[in-house]
Coordinates of C-alpha atoms in Angstrom, one line a residue:
Chain A
X300 CA -32.9 -7.1 27.0
X301 CA -32.6 -10.6 25.8
X302 CA -35.9 -10.0 23.8
X303 CA -34.3 -6.8 22.2
X304 CA -31.4 -9.0 21.1
X305 CA -33.5 -11.7 19.5
X306 CA -35.6 -8.9 17.9
X307 CA -32.5 -7.3 16.5
X308 CA -30.9 -10.5 15.0
X309 CA -34.2 -11.1 13.2
X310 CA -33.9 -7.7 11.8
X311 CA -30.7 -8.4 10.5
X312 CA -31.7 -12.0 9.1
X313 CA -34.7 -10.3 7.3
X314 CA -32.4 -7.8 5.6
X315 CA -30.4 -10.9 4.1
X316 CA -33.7 -12.8 3.4
X317 CA -35.2 -9.9 1.5
X318 CA -31.8 -8.5 0.2
X319 CA -32.8 -5.0 1.4
X320 CA -30.5 -2.7 3.3
X321 CA -31.7 -1.4 6.6
X322 CA -31.0 1.7 8.7
X323 CA -28.4 1.1 11.4
X324 CA -29.5 -0.4 14.7
X325 CA -28.3 2.3 16.7
X326 CA -30.5 4.8 14.8
X327 CA -33.3 3.3 16.9
X328 CA -31.5 2.1 19.8
X329 CA -28.7 4.9 20.4
X330 CA -27.2 3.0 23.4
X331 CA -26.8 -0.2 21.7
X332 CA -23.2 -1.0 23.1
X333 CA -20.4 -3.4 21.6
X334 CA -21.3 -6.2 24.0
X335 CA -24.8 -6.1 23.0
X336 CA -23.7 -6.0 19.3
X337 CA -21.9 -9.4 20.2
X338 CA -25.0 -10.8 21.8
X339 CA -26.8 -10.0 18.5
X340 CA -24.0 -11.7 16.5
X341 CA -24.4 -14.7 18.9
X342 CA -28.0 -15.2 18.2
X343 CA -27.2 -15.2 14.4
X344 CA -24.2 -17.6 14.9
X345 CA -26.6 -19.9 16.6
X346 CA -28.9 -19.9 13.6
X347 CA -26.1 -20.1 11.0
X348 CA -25.5 -24.1 10.8
X349 CA -21.9 -25.5 11.2
X350 CA -19.0 -23.2 11.9
X351 CA -15.9 -23.1 9.6
X352 CA -14.0 -20.4 11.5
X353 CA -13.7 -16.7 12.2
X354 CA -12.8 -13.3 10.9
X355 CA -11.4 -10.1 11.9
X356 CA -12.5 -6.7 11.1
X357 CA -11.3 -3.1 11.6
X358 CA -7.7 -4.3 11.7
X359 CA -6.0 -1.4 10.2
X360 CA -4.8 1.4 12.2
X361 CA -6.1 4.1 9.8
X362 CA -9.5 2.6 10.0
X363 CA -9.6 2.3 13.8
X364 CA -8.3 5.9 14.0
X365 CA -11.2 6.8 11.5
X366 CA -13.9 5.1 13.7
X367 CA -12.3 6.1 17.0
X368 CA -11.5 2.7 18.3
X369 CA -8.2 1.0 19.2
X370 CA -9.2 -2.5 19.0
X371 CA -10.5 -4.6 16.0
X372 CA -13.9 -6.7 16.1
X373 CA -14.6 -10.3 15.2
X374 CA -17.2 -12.2 13.4
X375 CA -17.8 -16.0 12.6
X376 CA -17.8 -17.8 9.3
X377 CA -20.4 -20.2 8.6
X378 CA -19.6 -23.4 6.6
X379 CA -22.3 -22.3 4.0
X380 CA -20.8 -19.1 3.3
X381 CA -17.5 -20.8 1.8
X382 CA -17.1 -20.4 -2.0
X383 CA -14.9 -23.2 -3.4
X384 CA -11.9 -22.7 -5.9
X385 CA -13.0 -21.9 -9.1
X386 CA -16.6 -21.3 -8.0
X387 CA -18.0 -18.0 -9.1
X388 CA -19.4 -15.6 -6.5
X389 CA -23.1 -15.0 -7.4
X390 CA -24.3 -11.4 -6.4
X391 CA -27.9 -11.8 -6.9
X392 CA -28.4 -12.9 -3.3
X393 CA -26.3 -9.9 -1.9
X394 CA -27.1 -6.2 -1.3
X395 CA -23.8 -4.3 -1.9
X396 CA -21.0 -6.8 -2.1
X397 CA -17.3 -5.7 -1.9
X398 CA -14.0 -7.8 -1.8
X399 CA -10.9 -7.3 -0.1
X400 CA -7.6 -9.6 0.3
X401 CA -6.9 -11.7 3.3
X402 CA -4.2 -13.9 4.9
X403 CA -5.8 -16.9 6.0
X404 CA -4.7 -19.2 8.8
X405 CA -5.6 -22.7 9.1
X406 CA -5.5 -24.2 12.6
X407 CA -3.6 -27.3 13.1
X408 CA -4.5 -27.8 16.7
X409 CA -7.0 -26.2 19.2
X410 CA -5.9 -22.6 20.6
X411 CA -7.4 -20.9 23.5
X412 CA -6.6 -18.8 26.3
X413 CA -6.6 -15.3 27.7
X414 CA -3.0 -14.6 27.1
X415 CA -2.5 -15.9 23.5
X416 CA 0.2 -14.0 21.5
X417 CA 1.3 -14.1 18.0
X418 CA 3.8 -16.8 18.6
X419 CA 1.0 -19.2 20.1
X420 CA -0.9 -18.5 17.0
X421 CA 2.2 -19.3 14.6
X422 CA 3.0 -22.4 16.7
X423 CA -0.6 -23.5 16.1
X424 CA -0.9 -22.7 12.7
X425 CA -0.8 -25.6 10.0
X426 CA -1.1 -23.4 7.0
X427 CA -1.2 -20.0 5.6
X428 CA -3.4 -19.2 2.6
X429 CA -4.5 -16.4 0.4
X430 CA -8.1 -15.5 0.6
X431 CA -10.9 -13.2 -0.6
X432 CA -13.5 -12.0 1.8
X433 CA -16.7 -10.6 0.3
X434 CA -18.5 -8.0 2.6
X435 CA -22.0 -7.3 2.4
X436 CA -23.2 -4.8 5.2
X437 CA -26.9 -5.3 5.8
X438 CA -26.8 -1.5 6.6
X439 CA -27.7 0.9 3.8
X440 CA -24.2 2.5 2.5
X441 CA -22.0 0.8 4.8
X442 CA -23.0 3.4 7.4
X443 CA -22.8 1.9 10.7
X444 CA -21.3 2.2 14.3
X445 CA -18.9 -0.3 15.9
X446 CA -21.8 -2.0 17.8
X447 CA -23.9 -2.0 14.6
X448 CA -21.4 -3.7 12.5
X449 CA -20.5 -6.5 15.2
X450 CA -24.1 -7.3 15.4
X451 CA -24.2 -7.4 11.5
X452 CA -21.3 -10.1 12.0
X453 CA -18.9 -7.7 10.8
X454 CA -20.4 -7.5 7.4
X455 CA -19.3 -11.1 6.6
X456 CA -21.1 -12.7 3.5
X457 CA -18.8 -15.1 1.7
X458 CA -15.4 -16.1 1.5
X459 CA -12.7 -17.8 -0.6
X460 CA -9.7 -19.7 0.6
X461 CA -6.7 -20.9 -1.5
X462 CA -4.5 -23.7 -1.2
X463 CA -2.7 -23.4 2.2
X464 CA 1.1 -23.6 2.2
X465 CA 3.4 -24.6 5.5
X466 CA 3.8 -21.2 7.4
X467 CA 7.8 -22.1 8.1
X468 CA 9.9 -19.5 7.0
X469 CA 7.1 -17.1 5.8
X470 CA 7.0 -13.8 7.6
X471 CA 3.3 -12.8 7.3
X472 CA 4.2 -9.4 8.2
X473 CA 6.2 -8.6 4.9
X474 CA 4.6 -10.6 2.2
X475 CA 3.5 -8.4 -0.6
X476 CA -0.4 -8.2 -1.4
X477 CA -1.7 -7.3 -4.8
X478 CA -5.6 -6.7 -5.5
X479 CA -6.7 -6.4 -9.0
X480 CA -10.1 -6.3 -10.4
X481 CA -10.7 -6.8 -14.4
X482 CA -6.9 -7.1 -14.8
X483 CA -6.2 -3.7 -13.4
X484 CA -4.5 -2.8 -10.2
X485 CA -6.7 -1.7 -7.5
X486 CA -4.3 -1.7 -4.5
X487 CA -1.1 -3.1 -2.9
X488 CA -0.2 -3.7 0.8
X489 CA 2.1 -6.0 2.8
X490 CA 0.7 -8.5 5.6
X491 CA 1.6 -5.8 8.3
X492 CA -1.6 -3.8 7.2
X493 CA -3.7 -6.1 9.7
X494 CA -2.8 -4.7 13.1
X495 CA 1.2 -4.7 12.5
X496 CA 1.0 -8.5 12.0
X497 CA -1.7 -10.9 11.0
X498 CA -0.8 -13.3 13.6
X499 CA -1.2 -10.6 16.3
X500 CA -4.7 -10.2 14.7
X501 CA -5.6 -13.8 15.4
X502 CA -4.1 -13.5 18.9
X503 CA -6.5 -11.0 19.6
X504 CA -9.3 -13.0 18.2
X505 CA -8.4 -15.8 20.7
X506 CA -8.0 -13.4 23.5
X507 CA -11.5 -12.1 22.6
X508 CA -13.1 -15.5 22.3
X509 CA -11.4 -16.4 25.7
X510 CA -13.8 -13.8 27.5
X511 CA -16.8 -16.3 26.7
X512 CA -14.9 -19.4 27.4
X513 CA -14.4 -20.2 23.6
X514 CA -11.5 -20.7 21.3
X515 CA -10.3 -21.8 17.9
X516 CA -10.3 -25.6 16.8
X517 CA -8.2 -27.6 14.9
X518 CA -9.2 -27.4 11.1
X519 CA -10.9 -23.8 11.7
X520 CA -10.0 -21.0 9.2
X521 CA -9.3 -17.4 10.4
X522 CA -9.5 -14.4 7.9
X523 CA -7.0 -12.4 9.6
X524 CA -8.2 -8.8 8.4
X525 CA -8.6 -6.9 5.2
X526 CA -5.3 -5.8 4.0
X527 CA -6.7 -3.1 1.5
X528 CA -9.8 -1.0 1.4
X529 CA -12.6 -3.2 0.0
X530 CA -13.4 -2.9 -3.6
X531 CA -17.2 -3.0 -4.9
X532 CA -17.9 -6.1 -7.2
X533 CA -20.7 -6.4 -9.9
X534 CA -21.6 -9.4 -12.0
X535 CA -19.1 -9.7 -14.7
X536 CA -16.2 -8.5 -12.7
X537 CA -13.0 -10.7 -12.0
X538 CA -11.1 -10.2 -8.5
X539 CA -7.8 -11.5 -8.4
X540 CA -5.6 -11.4 -5.0
X541 CA -1.8 -12.4 -5.2
X542 CA 0.2 -12.8 -2.0
X543 CA 3.7 -13.5 -2.2
X544 CA 4.9 -17.0 -1.0
X545 CA 1.1 -17.9 -0.5
X546 CA -0.1 -17.7 -4.2
X547 CA -3.1 -16.4 -6.2
X548 CA -6.8 -16.8 -6.0
X549 CA -9.4 -15.5 -8.6
X550 CA -13.0 -15.0 -8.3
X551 CA -15.2 -14.5 -10.9
X552 CA -18.4 -12.4 -10.2
X553 CA -21.8 -13.8 -11.7
X554 CA -25.3 -12.5 -11.4
Chain B
X291 CA 7.0 18.1 -29.5
X292 CA 8.4 21.4 -30.3
X293 CA 9.3 23.6 -27.5
X294 CA 8.2 27.2 -27.5
X295 CA 10.9 29.9 -28.4
X296 CA 10.0 32.1 -25.5
X297 CA 10.4 29.4 -22.8
X298 CA 13.9 30.9 -21.6
X299 CA 14.8 27.1 -20.4
X300 CA 18.5 28.7 -19.3
X301 CA 16.7 31.4 -17.2
X302 CA 14.3 29.0 -15.6
X303 CA 17.1 26.4 -15.0
X304 CA 19.1 29.2 -13.2
X305 CA 16.1 30.0 -11.0
X306 CA 16.0 26.2 -10.0
X307 CA 19.6 26.2 -9.4
X308 CA 19.5 29.2 -7.1
X309 CA 16.4 27.7 -5.2
X310 CA 18.4 24.5 -4.6
X311 CA 21.5 26.6 -3.3
X312 CA 19.5 28.8 -1.0
X313 CA 16.6 26.6 0.0
X314 CA 14.4 29.5 -0.9
X315 CA 11.6 27.8 -3.0
X316 CA 10.3 29.9 -6.2
X317 CA 6.9 30.1 -7.8
X318 CA 5.6 27.4 -10.1
X319 CA 6.7 28.4 -13.8
X320 CA 2.9 27.2 -14.8
X321 CA 1.8 30.2 -12.8
X322 CA 3.0 32.6 -15.5
X323 CA 2.7 30.3 -18.4
X324 CA -0.1 27.4 -17.8
X325 CA 0.7 26.1 -21.4
X326 CA 4.1 24.8 -20.3
X327 CA 4.1 20.9 -20.5
X328 CA 6.2 17.8 -20.2
X329 CA 8.5 18.8 -23.2
X330 CA 9.2 22.3 -21.8
X331 CA 9.8 20.6 -18.2
X332 CA 12.6 18.5 -19.9
X333 CA 14.1 21.1 -21.7
X334 CA 14.5 23.0 -18.3
X335 CA 15.7 20.0 -16.8
X336 CA 18.4 19.6 -19.5
X337 CA 19.8 22.8 -18.7
X338 CA 19.7 22.5 -15.1
X339 CA 21.6 19.3 -15.1
X340 CA 25.1 21.0 -16.6
X341 CA 24.8 23.6 -13.9
X342 CA 25.0 21.0 -11.1
X343 CA 27.5 19.1 -13.0
X344 CA 29.8 22.0 -13.2
X345 CA 29.9 22.1 -9.1
X346 CA 31.4 18.8 -9.3
X347 CA 28.4 16.4 -9.0
X348 CA 27.9 13.5 -11.2
X349 CA 25.0 11.3 -12.5
X350 CA 24.7 7.8 -10.5
X351 CA 21.1 6.7 -11.8
X352 CA 17.7 7.9 -12.3
X353 CA 14.6 8.4 -10.4
X354 CA 11.3 7.6 -11.8
X355 CA 8.3 9.5 -10.6
X356 CA 4.4 9.4 -11.1
X357 CA 4.3 5.6 -11.4
X358 CA 1.0 5.2 -9.7
X359 CA -2.3 5.9 -11.5
X360 CA -3.3 7.9 -8.6
X361 CA -0.4 10.3 -8.9
X362 CA -0.7 10.5 -12.7
X363 CA -4.2 11.5 -12.3
X364 CA -3.4 14.2 -9.8
X365 CA -1.0 15.8 -12.4
X366 CA -3.1 15.0 -15.3
X367 CA -0.8 12.6 -17.3
X368 CA -0.8 9.0 -18.5
X369 CA 2.8 8.2 -18.0
X370 CA 5.6 8.4 -15.4
X371 CA 8.5 11.4 -15.5
X372 CA 12.1 10.8 -14.8
X373 CA 15.0 12.8 -13.3
X374 CA 18.8 12.0 -12.6
X375 CA 20.2 10.9 -9.3
X376 CA 23.1 12.8 -8.4
X377 CA 26.0 11.4 -6.2
X378 CA 25.9 14.4 -3.7
X379 CA 22.3 13.2 -2.6
X380 CA 23.3 9.6 -1.8
X381 CA 22.6 8.3 1.9
X382 CA 23.5 4.9 3.2
X383 CA 21.3 2.7 5.5
X384 CA 21.5 4.2 9.1
X385 CA 22.5 7.8 7.9
X386 CA 21.5 11.0 9.5
X387 CA 19.3 13.1 7.0
X388 CA 19.8 16.7 8.0
X389 CA 16.6 18.8 7.4
X390 CA 18.5 22.0 6.3
X391 CA 19.8 20.7 3.2
X392 CA 16.0 20.3 2.0
X393 CA 12.9 22.8 1.5
X394 CA 9.8 20.7 2.3
X395 CA 11.0 17.1 2.3
X396 CA 9.0 13.7 2.4
X397 CA 9.8 10.1 2.3
X398 CA 8.8 7.5 -0.1
X399 CA 9.7 3.9 0.3
X400 CA 10.7 2.4 -3.1
X401 CA 12.4 -0.6 -4.6
X402 CA 15.8 0.4 -6.2
X403 CA 17.5 -1.6 -8.9
X404 CA 21.4 -1.7 -9.7
X405 CA 22.3 -2.1 -13.1
X406 CA 24.6 -4.8 -14.2
X407 CA 24.7 -4.3 -17.9
X408 CA 24.3 -1.4 -20.0
X409 CA 20.7 -1.0 -21.3
X410 CA 19.7 1.3 -24.3
X411 CA 16.2 1.8 -25.7
X412 CA 14.1 1.5 -27.8
X413 CA 12.6 -1.9 -27.9
X414 CA 13.5 -2.7 -24.2
X415 CA 10.9 -5.0 -22.4
X416 CA 10.7 -6.2 -19.0
X417 CA 12.4 -9.4 -19.8
X418 CA 15.5 -7.2 -21.1
X419 CA 15.3 -5.1 -18.0
X420 CA 15.3 -8.1 -15.7
X421 CA 18.5 -9.5 -17.6
X422 CA 20.3 -6.1 -17.4
X423 CA 19.8 -5.7 -13.8
X424 CA 22.5 -6.8 -11.2
X425 CA 19.9 -6.8 -8.2
X426 CA 17.5 -4.9 -6.3
X427 CA 17.9 -3.3 -2.8
X428 CA 15.6 -1.4 -0.2
X429 CA 15.6 2.3 -0.6
X430 CA 13.9 5.4 0.5
X431 CA 13.7 8.6 -1.9
X432 CA 13.6 11.8 -0.1
X433 CA 11.4 13.9 -2.5
X434 CA 11.4 17.7 -2.2
X435 CA 10.2 20.5 -4.1
X436 CA 12.1 23.7 -5.0
X437 CA 8.5 25.1 -6.0
X438 CA 6.9 26.6 -3.3
X439 CA 4.6 24.5 -0.9
X440 CA 4.6 21.6 -3.6
X441 CA 2.0 23.7 -5.8
X442 CA 3.5 21.9 -8.8
X443 CA 2.0 21.0 -12.3
X444 CA 3.7 18.5 -14.6
X445 CA 6.3 21.0 -16.3
X446 CA 7.3 22.1 -12.8
X447 CA 8.2 18.9 -11.3
X448 CA 9.7 17.5 -14.4
X449 CA 12.1 20.8 -14.6
X450 CA 12.9 20.5 -10.8
X451 CA 14.7 16.9 -11.4
X452 CA 11.1 15.2 -10.9
X453 CA 11.2 16.5 -7.4
X454 CA 14.2 14.5 -6.3
X455 CA 15.8 15.4 -3.0
X456 CA 18.0 12.5 -2.1
X457 CA 18.0 8.7 -1.7
X458 CA 19.0 6.4 1.0
X459 CA 20.0 3.0 -0.4
X460 CA 20.8 -0.3 1.4
X461 CA 24.1 -1.8 0.4
X462 CA 22.7 -5.2 0.3
X463 CA 22.0 -5.9 -3.3
X464 CA 19.8 -8.9 -4.0
X465 CA 19.9 -10.9 -7.2
X466 CA 16.5 -11.1 -9.0
X467 CA 16.5 -14.9 -9.5
X468 CA 13.3 -16.4 -8.3
X469 CA 12.0 -13.0 -7.2
X470 CA 8.6 -11.7 -8.3
X471 CA 9.2 -7.9 -8.1
X472 CA 5.7 -7.3 -8.3
X473 CA 5.0 -9.1 -5.1
X474 CA 7.7 -7.7 -2.9
X475 CA 6.0 -6.5 0.3
X476 CA 6.8 -3.3 2.2
X477 CA 6.3 -1.9 5.6
X478 CA 7.1 1.7 6.6
X479 CA 7.4 2.8 10.1
X480 CA 8.0 6.1 11.8
X481 CA 9.5 5.8 15.3
X482 CA 8.8 2.2 15.5
X483 CA 4.9 2.9 14.5
X484 CA 3.3 1.3 11.3
X485 CA 2.8 4.1 8.5
X486 CA 2.0 2.3 5.6
X487 CA 2.3 -0.7 3.6
X488 CA 2.5 -1.6 -0.1
X489 CA 3.9 -4.1 -2.7
X490 CA 5.9 -3.6 -5.8
X491 CA 3.2 -3.7 -8.3
X492 CA 2.3 -0.1 -7.0
X493 CA 5.3 0.9 -9.3
X494 CA 3.7 0.8 -12.9
X495 CA 2.3 -2.8 -12.2
X496 CA 5.9 -4.0 -11.9
X497 CA 9.0 -2.2 -11.0
X498 CA 10.7 -4.1 -13.9
X499 CA 8.4 -2.4 -16.1
X500 CA 9.7 1.0 -14.8
X501 CA 13.2 0.3 -16.0
X502 CA 12.0 -0.7 -19.6
X503 CA 10.1 2.4 -19.7
X504 CA 13.2 4.5 -18.7
X505 CA 15.4 2.8 -21.0
X506 CA 13.1 3.3 -23.9
X507 CA 12.4 6.9 -23.0
X508 CA 16.3 7.9 -22.6
X509 CA 16.9 5.9 -25.6
X510 CA 15.1 8.5 -27.7
X511 CA 17.9 10.7 -26.7
X512 CA 20.5 8.0 -27.3
X513 CA 21.1 7.9 -23.4
X514 CA 21.7 4.5 -22.1
X515 CA 21.5 3.2 -18.6
X516 CA 25.1 2.1 -17.5
X517 CA 26.3 -0.6 -15.1
X518 CA 26.2 0.3 -11.5
X519 CA 23.6 3.1 -12.2
X520 CA 20.7 3.1 -9.5
X521 CA 17.1 3.2 -10.7
X522 CA 14.5 4.1 -8.2
X523 CA 11.3 2.8 -9.4
X524 CA 8.7 4.9 -7.6
X525 CA 6.6 5.2 -4.5
X526 CA 4.9 2.1 -3.0
X527 CA 2.6 4.5 -1.0
X528 CA 1.8 7.9 -0.4
X529 CA 4.4 10.3 0.6
X530 CA 5.1 11.3 4.2
X531 CA 6.5 14.7 5.2
X532 CA 9.7 14.5 7.5
X533 CA 10.3 16.2 10.9
X534 CA 13.4 16.4 12.9
X535 CA 13.9 13.7 15.5
X536 CA 12.0 11.0 13.4
X537 CA 13.5 7.7 12.4
X538 CA 12.1 6.2 9.3
X539 CA 12.6 2.4 8.4
X540 CA 11.3 0.9 5.2
X541 CA 11.5 -3.1 5.3
X542 CA 11.1 -5.0 2.3
X543 CA 10.2 -8.8 2.1
X544 CA 13.4 -10.6 0.7
X545 CA 15.5 -7.2 0.5
X546 CA 15.6 -6.4 4.0
X547 CA 15.4 -3.0 5.8
X548 CA 16.7 0.6 5.1
X549 CA 16.4 3.4 7.7
X550 CA 17.3 7.1 8.2
X551 CA 17.3 9.4 11.1
X552 CA 15.9 12.9 10.3
X553 CA 18.0 15.7 12.3
X554 CA 17.5 19.4 12.2
X555 CA 21.2 19.8 10.5
X556 CA 24.0 22.0 11.0
X557 CA 25.3 22.7 14.4
X558 CA 23.0 19.9 15.8
X559 CA 24.5 16.8 17.0
X560 CA 23.3 14.1 14.7

């Protein structure tokens, strides 16, 4: 089994290196389950260099209903995948990039435990920030099962985090979210779009990490789940995300 | 735009009036005459309103609909539409909403503005609109169609008071100072379960732009927005059909919540 996991991870790494979409792993391994998906992701994480944090996926009830699950999934954020403020997103290394708005948690202290709740998350949070996640499924046309997408590190590719603000007095559930592309409105939402409350999504992550004896560390960032459907991006686009009380980030897309 | 002589706006207005009274919907006007457009719709609306006012009702504000590009695309227009809001259709936070007053009601969470000053177009911009507004409040519009099965084209919905059914408005009116109305977040729950989310920008890019648009359009007919008028600025999400026994709660950042309980209606304990 472990040989399989290594081989499946290698297939995903090759797709990234060659910038070529592949068929879902489950086309060939129909009984690939969620935990094996996480085992593949773990192999990729061990090869990814320093870790900057984590991300949630499948956090909207609508999306969960659509794929027939009742829980989100998580992935890791390599430090090397971070874009800096003002830095354009270069799409030439990517396959089929899409951008989505996120509320980003910046941890002020370590946080672990199998019984973590949203309240624990909020008390451990040093800052909240507006963010943009760039997804890039390695599977053709974003066609995948839950096990596939977990193996593929939940389609994570790049991410941009705005300037964090202190979380006191901010109800992350109610803040308004506006996604624009090239100056035109694409979608709106409020924070509740991620699992009813973004801090509840982060708490789920902490409980999930506790299964493998892991946790969040001070200074790590957590992308708490896409708040609208992801919008495809091409060179020349500009993506803007505004979140009430957190601010605005803008990302130019270059070739 | 000239309105055709063969329109018979009074007759069509009477048909809508009867449909409102009996709760028996009618066939779309555009079935018989597909050429009917926005001008004909407003001509019928102008005939319908006096019939309703003659029953003792009065205009307490306006609703603006088709404020999202998705909705505009669906009916094939590039502008919103509007209709009057009548005193008899106002509900307060927590009220029971009797289903038997409607035909095929759906709920939409919206930001409502309460006017503080008279505002008369043309030439009104969002800054003028902001100055004339006393404040914003949480609201839900109950949209309803007197046209069978919501099979509406633009002229049908415009004639039918822009498909307005009722509005539920929180009595907490919040001044706009320091508020970015584009970014006011909203969550809509049904029986405590999250249905949808949105933000102010979903209404024409900014709910204040809705006020400016409305003032300028009404101004073409010399009609002004008056102090204390309500302006419903358009849905921040897709409309949700109602059923008896449901409780809907729309909560807005900075404005607070508004809720309604849907009941079967007459003879049934609310």
